[in-house]
Each structure stands twice: as structure tokens, then as C-alpha cells.
Amino acid sequence: MRIFVTGATGFIGSAVIAELLVAGHHVTGLARSDAAADMLISAGAEAHRGALDDPDSLQRGAAASDGVIHLAFIHDFSKYAANGETDLRAVEAMGAALAGSGRPLVITSGTTVVTPRDRPATEEDAGDPQSVGMPRVASEEAILRLASQGVRSSVVRLPPSVHGEGDRAFVPALIAIARDKGVSAYIGDGANRWPAVHRLDAARLFRLAVERAPAGSRLHGVADEGVPVRAIAEVIGRRLGVPIVAKSPEEAAAHFGWLAGFLGADCPASSARTRQLLDWHPTEPGLIAD
């Protein structure tokens, strides 16, 4: 297959490209700059110039492909809602290019679109506009509608921690805060849980999704169903040699900044249906071991 990938030079995207190429696919990645284009070419892919906020470039890339994996998202949490709107327009543009073709469009969301409850979130749970991950919900709804418009559409929900060498997201942010503050902290009793997955396991799931996920699928890229946040803080504290402390919910915003809302969430998630549907079995180290 000739697969168009957005977010192709990112932490997850670079692993997805490698996974696709090893499987024999031809890959074209979205490139916003000459540097990004050079990275793609060096990796063995082709470059398609464009940007997430340029729907015409996305349509052209999708139209020239046998399928699309959409990984790009603007991770500026000060403009989280607006970035969700940009993502929705991107999904709609690529979906329009694929309508009626039966070709796959796989997009990325998060397990945090499901409101926390007394059980792990499952693939059957719809996204909640009031959830922590609310900016992703509209894109999920759009991708599911595309299933009735002749697109083999699916969404891969990733957990708060996608880890591995080169990670620059939530756990590295916690490490940086612990270095800066001189303590490794968690909120409350720290019993709230984060699901997690290694980037290489996630990359394999994206390949399986573009190859054979049924239209209208919700998929969960979850290896660790729920790691207690206190356990994460304890590893960070031991490795940095700093005290491990609890912060009250009232203290959280001042200590953790933008991360507080995510860090306090109890959001375990299951991937049982995804594993059965696509024969996906994570094999890389779990979050705590990594």
C-alpha cells in the first residue's frame, strides 16, 4: 500500500514509518519544512509538503494514497480547544478525499476522551465532550460517520503515556518538574491510574489498523491497563534521589502547572477487544520497567 502519514517525523510517527516500511509499504509523510522532508527521505519515505492547518495539502496527500494514518496534532495545551478544531478540519479534509473509495483512514485520539468511571474504559465507550480529552471527541465522531461514506475509517486511542526512547511528553514533564522542584510528587493518595503503551507497540497497532481494521472501529493502543501515578512518582524520586511527596488537589495547579488536570485523572483503559480483533499483542517493556 501507498500510505500517507501525518505527524510522520514525530516521536510516534517515526516509529510508525519504520514499521510500515519493514512491512513492505510505500510511505509518504507530511512535511512542514525542508528539515522534516530531509528526515523523511533519510528514513526511506517520500515527503509531501504541507501542514495540518492547510486542508488542501492534506486532501492532495490523501487522494494520492491507498490509505492514511493521521498522527499529527498541535500539542499546545494553552489552545487545546482550538487545536481540536484544527484537527477536525484536517480529518474532514482527508475523509472527503477518500469518500466512496473504501480506502482506510486511521486517526489518533486518546483514552482520556472517556469519562472516568468504576471500570476501565473500553472500545465500546463513546467519547464524552466533558472529558479531559474533549478536543478529540469531534474528530472521533467525524471518523465514525465516514464509515457510512465509503471510507474504512478507524480511530486509535492512545493512553496518556506513550513511552520509549525519545519520549518528550507527560512522564518526561513529570521528571523535569521533579528536578526543578526538588521533589517527586503525586496528587492525593496517588492511587489514580494511567494506562500506557510503548511507542513500538503503538506503531505496530497503527500498521494493523491501516491494513485491516473494519470501518467504524475504535481501537485502544493500551499495554498497561492502569499504572498508579504514585508508582510513577516513586520511580522518578528514586532515580533522581529526591523526596517523594503528596500534593493536595488544591496545591496541584501551582506545582504541576498545565499537567495537573491530566495527572489527577483516574483513567484506566482496556484493549481486550483490540487485541482480539487485530491479533495485536504488546511485547515491549511496560511503563515502570522502561
Tab-separated table of C-alpha atoms in Angstrom:
chain	number	residue	atom	x	y	z
A	1	MET	CA	0.000	0.000	0.000
A	2	ARG	CA	1.000	3.602	-0.556
A	3	ILE	CA	0.315	5.178	2.844
A	4	PHE	CA	0.175	8.889	3.624
A	5	VAL	CA	1.219	9.691	7.205
A	6	THR	CA	0.768	12.984	9.038
A	7	GLY	CA	2.947	13.623	12.082
A	8	ALA	CA	5.441	11.385	10.327
A	9	THR	CA	8.603	12.858	11.871
A	10	GLY	CA	7.315	12.857	15.455
A	11	PHE	CA	8.020	10.511	18.352
A	12	ILE	CA	5.292	8.049	17.366
A	13	GLY	CA	5.270	8.877	13.658
A	14	SER	CA	8.906	7.971	13.119
A	15	ALA	CA	8.242	4.548	14.660
A	16	VAL	CA	5.135	4.102	12.505
A	17	ILE	CA	7.103	4.890	9.349
A	18	ALA	CA	9.766	2.317	10.239
A	19	GLU	CA	7.071	-0.268	10.982
A	20	LEU	CA	5.307	0.382	7.655
A	21	LEU	CA	8.497	0.254	5.607
A	22	VAL	CA	9.615	-3.030	7.159
A	23	ALA	CA	6.189	-4.467	6.294
A	24	GLY	CA	6.738	-3.524	2.635
A	25	HIS	CA	4.515	-0.464	2.381
A	26	HIS	CA	5.428	2.678	0.432
A	27	VAL	CA	5.241	5.695	2.776
A	28	THR	CA	4.750	9.388	2.085
A	29	GLY	CA	4.970	11.703	5.079
A	30	LEU	CA	3.601	15.194	5.580
A	31	ALA	CA	6.487	17.670	5.854
A	32	ARG	CA	6.129	21.275	7.031
A	33	SER	CA	9.760	22.184	6.382
A	34	ASP	CA	12.850	21.253	4.412
A	35	ALA	CA	14.311	19.710	7.569
A	36	ALA	CA	11.269	17.473	8.004
A	37	ALA	CA	11.412	16.477	4.336
A	38	ASP	CA	15.076	15.548	4.707
A	39	MET	CA	14.279	13.416	7.768
A	40	LEU	CA	11.592	11.531	5.856
A	41	ILE	CA	13.816	10.892	2.873
A	42	SER	CA	16.633	9.701	5.149
A	43	ALA	CA	14.196	7.261	6.759
A	44	GLY	CA	13.275	5.796	3.369
A	45	ALA	CA	9.960	7.596	2.874
A	46	GLU	CA	8.863	10.307	0.453
A	47	ALA	CA	7.930	13.820	1.530
A	48	HIS	CA	4.711	15.691	0.782
A	49	ARG	CA	4.919	19.384	1.631
A	50	GLY	CA	2.002	20.762	3.616
A	51	ALA	CA	0.714	21.440	7.104
A	52	LEU	CA	-2.032	20.404	9.489
A	53	ASP	CA	-3.745	23.780	9.065
A	54	ASP	CA	-3.611	23.535	5.243
A	55	PRO	CA	-6.588	21.298	4.308
A	56	ASP	CA	-5.798	21.463	0.583
A	57	SER	CA	-2.360	19.926	1.130
A	58	LEU	CA	-3.924	17.186	3.269
A	59	GLN	CA	-6.528	16.412	0.624
A	60	ARG	CA	-3.868	16.090	-2.065
A	61	GLY	CA	-1.790	13.770	0.097
A	62	ALA	CA	-4.780	11.593	0.945
A	63	ALA	CA	-6.074	11.468	-2.631
A	64	ALA	CA	-2.723	10.176	-3.909
A	65	SER	CA	-2.599	7.372	-1.331
A	66	ASP	CA	-4.072	3.917	-0.773
A	67	GLY	CA	-4.670	4.842	2.845
A	68	VAL	CA	-3.919	7.428	5.526
A	69	ILE	CA	-2.606	7.356	9.091
A	70	HIS	CA	-3.237	10.686	10.808
A	71	LEU	CA	-0.925	11.213	13.799
A	72	ALA	CA	-0.320	14.966	13.755
A	73	PHE	CA	-1.799	17.191	16.485
A	74	ILE	CA	-0.785	20.628	17.732
A	75	HIS	CA	0.201	19.971	21.356
A	76	ASP	CA	-0.193	23.482	22.713
A	77	PHE	CA	-2.371	22.997	25.778
A	78	SER	CA	-2.971	26.746	26.113
A	79	LYS	CA	-5.008	26.436	22.886
A	80	TYR	CA	-6.284	22.913	23.379
A	81	ALA	CA	-9.853	23.521	22.155
A	82	ALA	CA	-8.721	25.469	19.087
A	83	ASN	CA	-6.240	22.739	18.236
A	84	GLY	CA	-9.081	20.233	18.385
A	85	GLU	CA	-10.944	22.307	15.780
A	86	THR	CA	-7.868	22.280	13.532
A	87	ASP	CA	-7.691	18.513	13.903
A	88	LEU	CA	-11.363	18.145	12.985
A	89	ARG	CA	-10.899	20.173	9.795
A	90	ALA	CA	-7.912	18.012	8.888
A	91	VAL	CA	-9.902	14.798	9.399
A	92	GLU	CA	-12.793	16.153	7.339
A	93	ALA	CA	-10.470	17.191	4.503
A	94	MET	CA	-8.779	13.801	4.264
A	95	GLY	CA	-12.087	11.990	4.682
A	96	ALA	CA	-13.558	13.927	1.768
A	97	ALA	CA	-10.630	12.873	-0.414
A	98	LEU	CA	-11.227	9.195	0.425
A	99	ALA	CA	-15.053	9.176	0.378
A	100	GLY	CA	-16.548	6.334	-1.641
A	101	SER	CA	-13.194	4.642	-2.219
A	102	GLY	CA	-13.181	2.017	0.535
A	103	ARG	CA	-9.660	3.139	1.424
A	104	PRO	CA	-8.590	3.324	5.091
A	105	LEU	CA	-8.256	6.467	7.203
A	106	VAL	CA	-6.834	5.859	10.680
A	107	ILE	CA	-6.810	8.808	13.084
A	108	THR	CA	-5.387	9.263	16.560
A	109	SER	CA	-7.277	10.084	19.748
A	110	GLY	CA	-6.777	9.407	23.443
A	111	THR	CA	-8.261	7.097	26.038
A	112	THR	CA	-8.951	10.237	28.100
A	113	VAL	CA	-11.927	11.038	25.838
A	114	VAL	CA	-13.845	8.561	28.010
A	115	THR	CA	-15.101	9.968	31.296
A	116	PRO	CA	-13.550	8.125	34.284
A	117	ARG	CA	-15.825	5.521	35.830
A	118	ASP	CA	-15.664	2.471	38.105
A	119	ARG	CA	-14.186	0.246	35.393
A	120	PRO	CA	-11.533	0.554	32.683
A	121	ALA	CA	-12.603	2.386	29.545
A	122	THR	CA	-13.315	0.089	26.602
A	123	GLU	CA	-13.501	0.465	22.850
A	124	GLU	CA	-17.295	0.442	23.092
A	125	ASP	CA	-17.305	3.658	25.152
A	126	ALA	CA	-18.111	6.789	23.162
A	127	GLY	CA	-16.107	9.945	23.682
A	128	ASP	CA	-17.500	12.443	26.173
A	129	PRO	CA	-17.405	16.180	25.274
A	130	GLN	CA	-16.946	16.908	29.006
A	131	SER	CA	-13.880	14.665	29.383
A	132	VAL	CA	-10.241	15.697	29.819
A	133	GLY	CA	-9.662	14.730	26.179
A	134	MET	CA	-12.682	16.658	24.865
A	135	PRO	CA	-10.928	18.365	21.885
A	136	ARG	CA	-10.502	14.924	20.287
A	137	VAL	CA	-14.164	13.911	20.566
A	138	ALA	CA	-15.379	15.786	17.476
A	139	SER	CA	-12.704	14.130	15.325
A	140	GLU	CA	-13.731	10.712	16.653
A	141	GLU	CA	-17.354	11.402	15.781
A	142	ALA	CA	-16.344	12.553	12.298
A	143	ILE	CA	-14.274	9.442	11.627
A	144	LEU	CA	-17.114	7.161	12.676
A	145	ARG	CA	-19.517	8.994	10.330
A	146	LEU	CA	-17.085	8.412	7.470
A	147	ALA	CA	-17.658	4.669	7.815
A	148	SER	CA	-21.061	5.190	6.160
A	149	GLN	CA	-19.492	7.266	3.379
A	150	GLY	CA	-17.315	4.587	1.854
A	151	VAL	CA	-14.206	5.109	3.993
A	152	ARG	CA	-12.654	2.264	6.005
A	153	SER	CA	-12.291	4.600	8.945
A	154	SER	CA	-10.945	3.834	12.406
A	155	VAL	CA	-9.579	5.623	15.443
A	156	VAL	CA	-6.659	4.502	17.602
A	157	ARG	CA	-6.952	5.836	21.143
A	158	LEU	CA	-3.582	6.189	22.810
A	159	PRO	CA	-3.054	6.361	26.600
A	160	PRO	CA	-1.588	9.366	28.439
A	161	SER	CA	1.848	7.739	28.403
A	162	VAL	CA	3.299	6.546	25.108
A	163	HIS	CA	6.823	5.824	26.258
A	164	GLY	CA	10.176	4.767	24.878
A	165	GLU	CA	13.464	6.311	23.861
A	166	GLY	CA	12.934	9.932	22.794
A	167	ASP	CA	9.713	10.460	24.778
A	168	ARG	CA	9.086	14.169	25.442
A	169	ALA	CA	5.518	14.034	26.747
A	170	PHE	CA	3.856	13.614	30.146
A	171	VAL	CA	6.345	11.432	32.051
A	172	PRO	CA	9.376	13.479	30.924
A	173	ALA	CA	7.413	16.559	32.005
A	174	LEU	CA	6.979	14.986	35.449
A	175	ILE	CA	10.705	14.273	35.587
A	176	ALA	CA	11.501	17.880	34.660
A	177	ILE	CA	9.144	19.190	37.351
A	178	ALA	CA	10.748	16.893	39.952
A	179	ARG	CA	14.214	18.151	39.002
A	180	ASP	CA	13.072	21.760	39.185
A	181	LYS	CA	11.087	21.489	42.438
A	182	GLY	CA	13.413	19.062	44.214
A	183	VAL	CA	10.580	16.613	44.991
A	184	SER	CA	8.755	13.945	43.004
A	185	ALA	CA	5.067	14.486	43.644
A	186	TYR	CA	1.683	12.937	43.010
A	187	ILE	CA	-1.824	14.197	43.790
A	188	GLY	CA	-3.845	12.955	46.761
A	189	ASP	CA	-3.035	9.334	47.560
A	190	GLY	CA	-1.646	8.753	44.057
A	191	ALA	CA	-3.874	5.706	43.546
A	192	ASN	CA	-5.350	7.088	40.328
A	193	ARG	CA	-4.189	5.131	37.292
A	194	TRP	CA	-2.741	5.927	33.888
A	195	PRO	CA	-2.744	3.415	31.049
A	196	ALA	CA	0.429	3.259	28.970
A	197	VAL	CA	1.982	1.751	25.841
A	198	HIS	CA	5.460	1.577	24.322
A	199	ARG	CA	5.843	3.539	21.082
A	200	LEU	CA	6.932	0.422	19.140
A	201	ASP	CA	3.827	-1.489	20.223
A	202	ALA	CA	1.717	1.535	19.258
A	203	ALA	CA	3.410	1.678	15.848
A	204	ARG	CA	2.533	-1.956	15.201
A	205	LEU	CA	-1.105	-1.261	16.056
A	206	PHE	CA	-1.287	1.623	13.585
A	207	ARG	CA	0.058	-0.672	10.860
A	208	LEU	CA	-2.508	-3.344	11.655
A	209	ALA	CA	-5.271	-0.730	11.688
A	210	VAL	CA	-4.448	0.665	8.240
A	211	GLU	CA	-4.081	-2.836	6.846
A	212	ARG	CA	-7.281	-4.403	8.168
A	213	ALA	CA	-9.299	-2.581	10.833
A	214	PRO	CA	-13.029	-2.732	9.988
A	215	ALA	CA	-14.820	0.510	9.109
A	216	GLY	CA	-16.050	2.394	12.161
A	217	SER	CA	-13.599	0.752	14.596
A	218	ARG	CA	-12.500	2.239	17.881
A	219	LEU	CA	-9.171	0.733	18.895
A	220	HIS	CA	-7.245	1.036	22.165
A	221	GLY	CA	-3.450	1.117	21.993
A	222	VAL	CA	-3.057	0.108	25.647
A	223	ALA	CA	-0.458	-2.268	27.080
A	224	ASP	CA	-0.501	-1.308	30.793
A	225	GLU	CA	-4.178	-1.039	31.727
A	226	GLY	CA	-3.547	1.290	34.653
A	227	VAL	CA	-0.301	2.261	36.378
A	228	PRO	CA	-0.827	4.094	39.704
A	229	VAL	CA	0.538	7.619	39.410
A	230	ARG	CA	2.200	7.205	42.796
A	231	ALA	CA	4.249	4.307	41.347
A	232	ILE	CA	5.452	6.598	38.561
A	233	ALA	CA	6.393	9.299	41.065
A	234	GLU	CA	8.231	6.760	43.222
A	235	VAL	CA	10.427	5.600	40.332
A	236	ILE	CA	11.208	9.208	39.402
A	237	GLY	CA	12.035	10.080	43.011
A	238	ARG	CA	14.340	7.090	43.470
A	239	ARG	CA	16.177	7.684	40.188
A	240	LEU	CA	16.637	11.415	40.867
A	241	GLY	CA	17.374	10.953	44.556
A	242	VAL	CA	14.658	13.413	45.651
A	243	PRO	CA	11.853	13.060	48.225
A	244	ILE	CA	8.542	11.556	47.107
A	245	VAL	CA	5.635	13.670	48.354
A	246	ALA	CA	1.873	14.051	48.039
A	247	LYS	CA	0.234	17.272	46.898
A	248	SER	CA	-3.358	18.115	47.692
A	249	PRO	CA	-5.739	18.828	44.794
A	250	GLU	CA	-5.600	22.490	45.855
A	251	GLU	CA	-1.792	22.528	45.567
A	252	ALA	CA	-1.664	20.638	42.265
A	253	ALA	CA	-2.062	23.511	39.808
A	254	ALA	CA	0.736	25.548	41.395
A	255	HIS	CA	3.080	22.556	41.500
A	256	PHE	CA	2.334	20.822	38.182
A	257	GLY	CA	1.024	23.681	36.020
A	258	TRP	CA	-0.749	22.534	32.821
A	259	LEU	CA	-0.086	18.899	33.716
A	260	ALA	CA	-2.254	18.948	36.857
A	261	GLY	CA	-5.533	18.231	35.059
A	262	PHE	CA	-4.111	15.147	33.394
A	263	LEU	CA	-2.091	13.933	36.366
A	264	GLY	CA	-5.109	13.808	38.653
A	265	ALA	CA	-7.227	11.741	36.262
A	266	ASP	CA	-8.046	8.130	37.068
A	267	CYS	CA	-8.390	6.714	33.573
A	268	PRO	CA	-7.570	3.005	33.276
A	269	ALA	CA	-8.367	1.527	29.888
A	270	SER	CA	-8.699	-1.933	28.406
A	271	SER	CA	-7.532	-3.087	24.971
A	272	ALA	CA	-9.105	-6.563	25.109
A	273	ARG	CA	-11.313	-6.031	22.060
A	274	THR	CA	-8.461	-4.509	20.033
A	275	ARG	CA	-6.159	-7.428	20.829
A	276	GLN	CA	-8.801	-9.920	19.727
A	277	LEU	CA	-9.888	-8.000	16.627
A	278	LEU	CA	-6.424	-7.372	15.171
A	279	ASP	CA	-4.330	-10.046	16.928
A	280	TRP	CA	-2.278	-7.255	18.485
A	281	HIS	CA	-0.108	-8.275	21.425
A	282	PRO	CA	2.264	-5.733	23.052
A	283	THR	CA	5.756	-7.142	23.558
A	284	GLU	CA	7.858	-4.137	24.616
A	285	PRO	CA	8.684	-3.184	28.254
A	286	GLY	CA	5.901	-1.702	30.362
A	287	LEU	CA	5.994	1.863	31.651
A	288	ILE	CA	7.556	1.200	35.062
A	289	ALA	CA	10.224	-1.122	33.649
A	290	ASP	CA	11.016	1.337	30.863
